[in-house]
Backbone as a ProteinNet text record, in pm:
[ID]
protein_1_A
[PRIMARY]
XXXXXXXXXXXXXXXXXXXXXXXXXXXXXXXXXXXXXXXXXXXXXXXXXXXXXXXXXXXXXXXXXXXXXXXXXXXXXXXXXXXXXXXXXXXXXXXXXXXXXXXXXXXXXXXXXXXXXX
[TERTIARY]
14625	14764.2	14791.2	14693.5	14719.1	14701.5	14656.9	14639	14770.7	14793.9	14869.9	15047.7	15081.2	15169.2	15139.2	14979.4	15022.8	15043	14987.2	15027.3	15178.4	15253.2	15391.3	15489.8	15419.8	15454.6	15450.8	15355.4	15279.7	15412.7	15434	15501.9	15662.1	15660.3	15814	15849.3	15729	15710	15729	15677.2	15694.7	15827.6	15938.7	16024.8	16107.9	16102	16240.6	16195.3	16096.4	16085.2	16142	16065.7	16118.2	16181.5	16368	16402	16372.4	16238.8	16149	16098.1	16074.7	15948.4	16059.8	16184	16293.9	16349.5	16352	16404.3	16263.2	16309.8	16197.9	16168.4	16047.7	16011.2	16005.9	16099.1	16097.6	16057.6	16087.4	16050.3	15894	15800.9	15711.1	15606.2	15456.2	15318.7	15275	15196.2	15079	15039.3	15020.3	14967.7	15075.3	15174.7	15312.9	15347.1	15327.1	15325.9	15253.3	15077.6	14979.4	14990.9	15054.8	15035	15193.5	15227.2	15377.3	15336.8	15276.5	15247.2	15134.1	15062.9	14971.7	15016.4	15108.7	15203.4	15257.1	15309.9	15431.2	15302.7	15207.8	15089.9	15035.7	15037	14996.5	15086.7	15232.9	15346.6	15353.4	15346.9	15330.7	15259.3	15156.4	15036.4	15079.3	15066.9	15142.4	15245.7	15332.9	15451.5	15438.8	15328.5	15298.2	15227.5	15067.9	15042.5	15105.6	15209.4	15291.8	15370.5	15402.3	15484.7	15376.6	15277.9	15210	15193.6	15200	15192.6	15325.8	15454.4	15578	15571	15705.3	15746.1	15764.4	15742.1	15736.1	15748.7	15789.9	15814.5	15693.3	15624.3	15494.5	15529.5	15641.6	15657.8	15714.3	15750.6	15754.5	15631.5	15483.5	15387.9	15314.5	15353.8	15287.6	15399.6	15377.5	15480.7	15309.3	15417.3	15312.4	15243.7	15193.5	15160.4	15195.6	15115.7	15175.3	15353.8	15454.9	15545.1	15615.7	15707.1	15813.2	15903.9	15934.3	16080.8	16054.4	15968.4	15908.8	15907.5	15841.9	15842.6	16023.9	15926.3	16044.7	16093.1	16224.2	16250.7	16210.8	16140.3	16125.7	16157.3	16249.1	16321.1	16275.6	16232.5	16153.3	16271.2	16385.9	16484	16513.3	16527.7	16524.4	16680.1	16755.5	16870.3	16946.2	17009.8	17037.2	17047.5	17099.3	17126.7	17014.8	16872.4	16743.5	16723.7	16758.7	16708.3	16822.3	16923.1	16991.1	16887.1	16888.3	16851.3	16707.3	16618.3	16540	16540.1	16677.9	16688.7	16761.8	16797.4	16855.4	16776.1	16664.9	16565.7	16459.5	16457.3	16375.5	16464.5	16561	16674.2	16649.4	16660.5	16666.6	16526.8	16402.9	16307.6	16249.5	16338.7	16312.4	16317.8	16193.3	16197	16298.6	16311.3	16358.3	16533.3	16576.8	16744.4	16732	16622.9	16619.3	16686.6	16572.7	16620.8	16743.7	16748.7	16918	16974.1	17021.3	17121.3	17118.1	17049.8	17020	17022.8	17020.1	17067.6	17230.1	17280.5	17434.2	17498.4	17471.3	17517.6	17544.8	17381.1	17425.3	17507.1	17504.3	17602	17767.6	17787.5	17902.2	17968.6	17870	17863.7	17871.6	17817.6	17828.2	18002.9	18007	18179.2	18277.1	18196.6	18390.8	18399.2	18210.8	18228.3	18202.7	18127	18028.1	18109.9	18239.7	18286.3	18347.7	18349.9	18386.3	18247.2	18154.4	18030.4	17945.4	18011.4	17980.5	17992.4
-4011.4	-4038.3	-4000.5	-4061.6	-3998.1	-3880	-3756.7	-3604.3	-3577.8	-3599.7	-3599.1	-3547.9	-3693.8	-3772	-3637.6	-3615.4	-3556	-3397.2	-3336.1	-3216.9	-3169.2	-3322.3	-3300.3	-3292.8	-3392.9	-3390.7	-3270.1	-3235	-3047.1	-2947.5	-2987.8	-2838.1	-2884.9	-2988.1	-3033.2	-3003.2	-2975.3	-2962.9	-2830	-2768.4	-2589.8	-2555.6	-2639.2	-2593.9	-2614.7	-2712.8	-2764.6	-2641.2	-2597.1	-2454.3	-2349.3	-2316.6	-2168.9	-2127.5	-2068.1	-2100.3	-1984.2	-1939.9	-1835	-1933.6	-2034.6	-2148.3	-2198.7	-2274.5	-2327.1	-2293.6	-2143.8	-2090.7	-2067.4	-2047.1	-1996.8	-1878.2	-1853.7	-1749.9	-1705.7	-1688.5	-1595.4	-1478.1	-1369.7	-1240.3	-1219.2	-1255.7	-1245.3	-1264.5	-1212.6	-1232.4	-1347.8	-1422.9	-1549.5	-1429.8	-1366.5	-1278.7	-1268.9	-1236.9	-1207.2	-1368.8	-1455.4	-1603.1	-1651	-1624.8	-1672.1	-1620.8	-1468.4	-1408.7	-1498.1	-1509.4	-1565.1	-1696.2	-1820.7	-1945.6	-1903.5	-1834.7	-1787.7	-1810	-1681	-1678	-1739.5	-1823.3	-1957	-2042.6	-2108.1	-2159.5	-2093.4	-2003.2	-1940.8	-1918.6	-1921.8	-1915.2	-2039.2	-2172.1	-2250.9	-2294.3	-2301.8	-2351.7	-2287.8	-2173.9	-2077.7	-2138.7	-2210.8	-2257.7	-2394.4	-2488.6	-2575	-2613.2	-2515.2	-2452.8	-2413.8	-2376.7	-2318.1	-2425	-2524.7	-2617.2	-2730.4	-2729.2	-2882.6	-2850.6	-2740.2	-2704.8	-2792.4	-2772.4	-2856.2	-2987.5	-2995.7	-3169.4	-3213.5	-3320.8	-3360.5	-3499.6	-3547	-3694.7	-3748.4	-3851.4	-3833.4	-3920.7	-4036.3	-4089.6	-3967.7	-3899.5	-3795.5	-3786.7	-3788.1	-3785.3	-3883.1	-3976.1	-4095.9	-4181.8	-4091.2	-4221.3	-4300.4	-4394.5	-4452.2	-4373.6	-4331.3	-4230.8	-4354	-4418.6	-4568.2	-4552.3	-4516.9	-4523.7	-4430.4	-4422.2	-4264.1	-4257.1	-4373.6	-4336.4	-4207.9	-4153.4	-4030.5	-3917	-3951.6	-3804	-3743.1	-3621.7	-3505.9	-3523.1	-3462.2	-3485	-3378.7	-3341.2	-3194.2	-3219.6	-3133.1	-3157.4	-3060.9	-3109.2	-3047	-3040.4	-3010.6	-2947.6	-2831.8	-2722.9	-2626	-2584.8	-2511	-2510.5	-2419.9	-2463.7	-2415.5	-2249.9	-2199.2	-1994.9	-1995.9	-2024.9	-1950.3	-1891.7	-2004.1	-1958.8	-1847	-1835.6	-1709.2	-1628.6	-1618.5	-1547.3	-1431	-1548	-1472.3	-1448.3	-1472.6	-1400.3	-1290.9	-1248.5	-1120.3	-1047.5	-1063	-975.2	-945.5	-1056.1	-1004.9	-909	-895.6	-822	-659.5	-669.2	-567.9	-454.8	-558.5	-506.1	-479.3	-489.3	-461.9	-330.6	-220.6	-100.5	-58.9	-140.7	-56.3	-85.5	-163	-170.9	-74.4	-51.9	74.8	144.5	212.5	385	328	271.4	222.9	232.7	213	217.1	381.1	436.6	589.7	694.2	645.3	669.1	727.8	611.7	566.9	635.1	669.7	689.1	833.2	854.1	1047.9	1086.2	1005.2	1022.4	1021.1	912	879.2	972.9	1026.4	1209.2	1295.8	1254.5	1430.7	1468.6	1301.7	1291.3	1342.8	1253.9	1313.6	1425.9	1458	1578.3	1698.2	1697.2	1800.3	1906.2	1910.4	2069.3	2130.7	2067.2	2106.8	2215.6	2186.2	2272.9	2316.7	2324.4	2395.6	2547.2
9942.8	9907.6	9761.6	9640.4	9535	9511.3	9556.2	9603.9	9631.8	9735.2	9784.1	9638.4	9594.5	9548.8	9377.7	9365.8	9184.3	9253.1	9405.4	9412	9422.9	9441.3	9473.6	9332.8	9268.7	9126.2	9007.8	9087.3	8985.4	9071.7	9165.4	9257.8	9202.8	9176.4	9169.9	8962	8943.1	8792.8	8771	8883.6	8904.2	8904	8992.9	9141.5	8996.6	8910.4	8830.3	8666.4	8687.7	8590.1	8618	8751.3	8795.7	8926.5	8901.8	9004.1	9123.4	9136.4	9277.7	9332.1	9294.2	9369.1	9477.1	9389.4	9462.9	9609.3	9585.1	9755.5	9809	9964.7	10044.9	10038.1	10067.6	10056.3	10244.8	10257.7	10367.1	10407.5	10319.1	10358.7	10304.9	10250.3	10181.1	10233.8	10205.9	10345.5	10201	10243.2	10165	10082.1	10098.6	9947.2	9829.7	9829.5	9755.3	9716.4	9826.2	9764.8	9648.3	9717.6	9629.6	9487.4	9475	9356.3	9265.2	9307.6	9273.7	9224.1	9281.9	9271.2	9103.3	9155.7	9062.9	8912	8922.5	8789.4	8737.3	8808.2	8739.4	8721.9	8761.7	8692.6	8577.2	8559.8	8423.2	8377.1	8363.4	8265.9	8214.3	8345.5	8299	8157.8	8224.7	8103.7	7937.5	7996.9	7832.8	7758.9	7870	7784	7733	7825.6	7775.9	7637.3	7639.8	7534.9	7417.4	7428	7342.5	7275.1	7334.8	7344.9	7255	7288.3	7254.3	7094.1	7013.2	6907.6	6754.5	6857.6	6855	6885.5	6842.3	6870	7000.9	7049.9	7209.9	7218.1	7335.6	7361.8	7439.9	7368.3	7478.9	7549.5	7548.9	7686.5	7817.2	7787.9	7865.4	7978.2	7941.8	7929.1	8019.3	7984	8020.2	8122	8224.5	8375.3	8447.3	8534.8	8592.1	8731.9	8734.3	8899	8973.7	9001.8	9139	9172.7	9080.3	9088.5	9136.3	9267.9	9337.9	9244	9110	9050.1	8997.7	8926.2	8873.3	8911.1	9050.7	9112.8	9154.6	9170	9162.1	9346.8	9405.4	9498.5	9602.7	9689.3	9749.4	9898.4	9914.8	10044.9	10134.1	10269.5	10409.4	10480.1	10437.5	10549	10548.6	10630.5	10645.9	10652.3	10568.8	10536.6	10730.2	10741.6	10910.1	10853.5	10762.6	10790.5	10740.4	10712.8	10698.2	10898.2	10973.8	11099.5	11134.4	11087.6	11109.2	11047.3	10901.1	10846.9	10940.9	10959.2	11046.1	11144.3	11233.7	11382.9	11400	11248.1	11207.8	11171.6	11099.8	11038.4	11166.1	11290.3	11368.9	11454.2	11457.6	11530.7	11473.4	11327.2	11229.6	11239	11290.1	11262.6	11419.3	11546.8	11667.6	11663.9	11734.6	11742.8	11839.1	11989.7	12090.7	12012.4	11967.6	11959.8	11767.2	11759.5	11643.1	11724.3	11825.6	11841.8	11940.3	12028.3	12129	12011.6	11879.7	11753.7	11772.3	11710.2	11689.7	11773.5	11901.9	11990.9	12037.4	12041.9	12058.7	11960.9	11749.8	11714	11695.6	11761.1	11759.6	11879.3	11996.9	12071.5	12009.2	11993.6	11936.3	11798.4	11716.4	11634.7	11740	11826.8	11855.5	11960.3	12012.4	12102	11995.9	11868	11771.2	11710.5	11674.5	11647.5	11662.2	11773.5	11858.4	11853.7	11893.6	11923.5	11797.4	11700.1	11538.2	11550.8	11538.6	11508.6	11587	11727.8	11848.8	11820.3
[MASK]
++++++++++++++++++++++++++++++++++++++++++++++++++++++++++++++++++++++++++++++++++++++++++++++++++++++++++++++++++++++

């Protein structure tokens, strides 16, 4: 549970830095993710780094982990047009209604204009 509770706290520490973490990553394979998560962990740190050199609030610093008032909020709802989103892209990326498109449209060229360049 405490695993749990500081990995949510680190991602919600990410999500309220950088706004790529925030949306889904829909179009993207776990590789393009991992390298992505990657980065904002090492921008992170850099900026933290960078930061601890400066002035800072260390109650900032110091919450109680035992406590949800703290943590960050991360919401498991799936916004309803992501599932559009991807029943368009699987639409988009269907071969046979490819060529049926490419099809139809050289037809439809060649009705209006076939006898221009006959």
């Amino acid at each position: 549970e405490g695993f749990r509770k500081d990995v949510e706290r680190a991602f919600g520490v990410l999500q309220a830095r950088f706004a790529i973490i925030k949306h889904p990553f829909l179009f993207w394979d776990k590789a393009k993710i991992g390298k992505t998560m990657r980065a904002c962990v090492i921008l992170h740190n850099m900026i933290v780094e960078d930061e601890r050199d400066g002035q800072y609030d260390e109650t900032e610093f110091q919450g109680n982990r035992n406590s949800d008032e703290d943590a960050p909020v991360v919401s498991d709802d799936t916004p309803t047009y992501v599932e559009e989103i991807m029943g368009i892209r699987a639409s988009i990326r269907d071969t046979k209604k490819h060529q049926q498109l490419k099809n139809d449209l050289m037809e439809h060229v060649w009705e209006k204009f076939g006898l221009f360049y006959a």
